[in-house]
Short mmCIF file of C-alpha atoms and ligand atoms in Angstrom, two decimals:
data_model
loop_
_atom_site.label_atom_id
_atom_site.label_comp_id
_atom_site.label_asym_id
_atom_site.label_seq_id
_atom_site.Cartn_x
_atom_site.Cartn_y
_atom_site.Cartn_z
CA MET A 1 2.88 17.55 -6.84
CA THR A 2 0.17 17.70 -4.22
CA VAL A 3 -0.03 16.07 -0.82
CA LYS A 4 -3.43 14.36 -0.58
CA THR A 5 -5.44 13.28 2.45
CA ILE A 6 -4.91 9.63 3.38
CA LEU A 7 -8.14 7.76 4.18
CA THR A 8 -8.18 5.82 7.42
CA GLU A 9 -10.11 2.78 8.58
CA PRO A 10 -13.07 2.53 9.04
CA ASN A 11 -13.84 3.87 5.57
CA LYS A 12 -15.87 2.03 2.92
CA LEU A 13 -13.60 3.21 0.11
CA LEU A 14 -10.67 1.30 1.60
CA ARG A 15 -12.72 -1.90 1.14
CA GLN A 16 -13.34 -1.29 -2.54
CA ILE A 17 -11.64 -3.40 -5.23
CA SER A 18 -9.54 -1.14 -7.46
CA ALA A 19 -9.92 -1.25 -11.24
CA PRO A 20 -7.11 -1.98 -13.72
CA VAL A 21 -5.53 0.99 -15.51
CA GLN A 22 -6.12 0.98 -19.28
CA LYS A 23 -3.12 3.10 -20.20
CA VAL A 24 -0.35 4.80 -18.25
CA GLY A 25 -0.80 8.40 -19.39
CA LYS A 26 -0.39 11.93 -18.10
CA GLU A 27 -3.22 11.60 -15.60
CA GLU A 28 -1.80 8.39 -14.12
CA ARG A 29 1.68 9.87 -13.86
CA ARG A 30 0.31 12.94 -12.08
CA LEU A 31 -1.53 10.60 -9.69
CA MET A 32 1.71 8.66 -9.03
CA ASP A 33 3.58 11.93 -8.35
CA ASP A 34 0.90 13.01 -5.87
CA MET A 35 0.89 9.57 -4.23
CA LEU A 36 4.67 9.64 -3.79
CA GLU A 37 4.58 13.14 -2.30
CA THR A 38 1.75 12.09 0.03
CA MET A 39 3.62 8.94 1.09
CA TYR A 40 6.87 10.83 1.80
CA SER A 41 5.09 13.52 3.81
CA ALA A 42 3.44 10.81 5.95
CA ASN A 43 6.77 8.95 6.39
CA GLY A 44 5.37 5.83 4.76
CA ILE A 45 7.22 3.29 2.59
CA GLY A 46 4.25 2.35 0.42
CA LEU A 47 0.91 3.75 -0.70
CA ALA A 48 -1.91 2.43 -2.89
CA ALA A 49 -4.10 4.84 -4.89
CA ILE A 50 -7.24 3.80 -3.01
CA GLN A 51 -5.66 5.17 0.19
CA ILE A 52 -6.17 8.65 -1.26
CA GLY A 53 -9.60 7.64 -2.57
CA VAL A 54 -8.69 6.69 -6.17
CA PRO A 55 -9.81 3.12 -7.02
CA LYS A 56 -7.06 2.39 -9.57
CA ARG A 57 -4.55 -0.46 -9.43
CA ILE A 58 -1.55 1.78 -8.75
CA ILE A 59 1.06 1.53 -5.99
CA VAL A 60 4.07 3.65 -5.10
CA MET A 61 6.85 2.52 -2.76
CA ASP A 62 10.24 3.61 -1.50
CA ILE A 63 11.96 1.33 0.97
CA SER A 64 15.28 3.20 1.04
CA LYS A 65 16.52 4.17 4.49
CA ASP A 66 16.50 7.79 5.72
CA ASN A 67 20.21 8.27 5.06
CA GLU A 68 20.08 6.68 1.61
CA LYS A 69 19.21 8.19 -1.75
CA LYS A 70 15.46 8.15 -2.43
CA THR A 71 14.48 5.27 -4.73
CA PRO A 72 10.81 5.60 -5.69
CA MET A 73 9.13 2.57 -7.27
CA TYR A 74 5.90 2.62 -9.24
CA PHE A 75 3.64 -0.37 -9.90
CA VAL A 76 0.64 -0.20 -12.22
CA ASN A 77 -1.65 -3.25 -12.53
CA PRO A 78 0.70 -5.47 -10.49
CA VAL A 79 0.13 -9.23 -10.59
CA ILE A 80 1.92 -11.81 -8.46
CA LYS A 81 3.26 -14.56 -10.74
CA HIS A 82 4.91 -16.76 -8.13
CA HIS A 83 5.29 -16.70 -4.42
CA ASP A 84 7.45 -18.69 -2.10
CA LYS A 85 5.99 -21.29 0.25
CA LEU A 86 8.33 -20.08 2.96
CA LYS A 87 6.83 -17.34 5.12
CA ALA A 88 8.46 -14.28 6.62
CA THR A 89 7.14 -12.28 9.57
CA TYR A 90 7.27 -8.51 9.82
CA GLU A 91 5.64 -6.14 12.25
CA GLU A 92 3.38 -4.21 9.89
CA GLY A 93 1.70 -0.87 10.16
CA CYS A 94 -0.35 1.06 7.62
CA LEU A 95 -0.93 4.74 6.88
CA SER A 96 -4.67 3.91 6.75
CA VAL A 97 -4.57 2.18 10.16
CA PRO A 98 -2.73 4.85 12.17
CA ASN A 99 -0.60 3.90 15.17
CA GLN A 100 -1.50 0.20 15.04
CA PHE A 101 1.05 -2.54 14.47
CA ALA A 102 0.92 -6.32 14.29
CA GLU A 103 3.12 -9.21 13.24
CA ILE A 104 1.92 -10.62 9.91
CA ASP A 105 3.17 -13.72 8.04
CA ARG A 106 3.45 -13.50 4.28
CA PRO A 107 5.34 -15.42 1.57
CA SER A 108 8.99 -14.45 1.94
CA LYS A 109 9.60 -14.06 -1.79
CA CYS A 110 7.43 -13.18 -4.74
CA GLU A 111 7.66 -12.35 -8.42
CA VAL A 112 5.54 -9.45 -9.60
CA GLU A 113 4.61 -8.41 -13.13
CA TYR A 114 3.55 -4.78 -13.59
CA LEU A 115 3.75 -1.64 -15.69
CA ASP A 116 6.23 1.02 -14.59
CA TYR A 117 5.94 4.85 -14.51
CA ASP A 118 6.34 4.96 -18.30
CA GLY A 119 3.92 2.12 -18.96
CA ASN A 120 6.64 -0.44 -19.74
CA LYS A 121 6.05 -4.05 -18.75
CA LYS A 122 8.43 -5.15 -15.99
CA THR A 123 9.05 -8.12 -13.72
CA LEU A 124 10.44 -7.83 -10.21
CA LYS A 125 11.77 -10.62 -8.02
CA ALA A 126 11.23 -9.40 -4.48
CA GLU A 127 12.31 -10.72 -1.12
CA GLY A 128 12.62 -9.43 2.44
CA LEU A 129 11.02 -6.07 3.22
CA LEU A 130 10.37 -5.41 -0.47
CA ALA A 131 8.33 -8.63 -0.83
CA THR A 132 6.29 -7.91 2.30
CA CYS A 133 5.67 -4.30 1.33
CA ILE A 134 4.48 -5.08 -2.19
CA GLN A 135 2.13 -7.79 -0.90
CA HIS A 136 0.74 -5.40 1.75
CA GLU A 137 0.12 -2.75 -0.94
CA MET A 138 -1.40 -5.25 -3.37
CA ASP A 139 -3.87 -6.25 -0.66
CA HIS A 140 -5.11 -2.63 -0.70
CA LEU A 141 -6.09 -3.12 -4.35
CA GLU A 142 -8.42 -5.91 -3.21
CA GLY A 143 -9.83 -3.90 -0.30
CA ILE A 144 -7.82 -5.92 2.24
CA LEU A 145 -6.04 -4.37 5.24
CA PHE A 146 -3.37 -6.08 7.36
CA ILE A 147 -5.74 -6.13 10.34
CA ASP A 148 -7.91 -8.59 8.37
CA TYR A 149 -5.29 -11.27 9.13
CA LEU A 150 -5.73 -10.83 12.88
CA SER A 151 -8.25 -12.58 15.10
CA LYS A 152 -11.79 -11.17 15.04
CA LEU A 153 -11.38 -9.87 18.57
CA LYS A 154 -8.09 -8.11 17.93
CA LYS A 155 -9.40 -6.62 14.69
CA SER A 156 -12.60 -5.30 16.24
CA MET A 157 -10.63 -3.77 19.11
CA ILE A 158 -8.44 -1.88 16.65
CA ILE A 159 -11.41 -0.67 14.58
CA LYS A 160 -13.19 0.45 17.75
CA LYS A 161 -10.13 2.40 18.82
CA LEU A 162 -9.80 4.02 15.39
CA SER A 163 -13.52 4.91 15.27
CA LYS A 164 -13.27 6.52 18.69
CA ASN A 165 -10.28 8.59 17.61
CA LYS A 166 -12.27 9.71 14.57
CA SER A 167 -15.30 10.85 16.54
CA ASN A 168 -13.06 12.84 18.86
CA ARG A 169 -11.24 14.53 16.04
CA ILE A 170 -11.97 18.16 15.36
CA VAL A 171 -10.62 20.40 12.65
CA VAL A 172 -10.52 24.08 13.57
ZN1 ZN B 201 -1.32 -0.09 4.05
#
């Protein structure tokens, strides 16, 4: 397993729409392993393939707490079948939008159809943190970031801040 570099906003790749996976094979499983390793090393609870520059509809997640057993989840070609009208609000952050947080409303429950690590078709009924997390990650597959739900002003302030951090960054 390899820890990959996580792309950060602003980056055109993060705005790309990811393509469906034809078959869950060796290559896809290796990608999922790398994604999980990358997510754990960054202390994240979810990661979409495009965040490491791979435009495939693949997500990994693990919402277990620090003191709990690790429970990795893999979603290939996820599709939301139903979502609740009732909204839930969480303060969201994103590994691709470092150090920025904002309260975002999303449907509080959803039902997702997807292929698992072995390519088997599964359905998941999600609520709470799990529902929010999967919807956040699925947005990545459409090139959407959580800051897109904020006001234009707030969003542009965040992007400005991130751009500034980038231009000041040196690698020696
Ligand atoms: Zn994210």
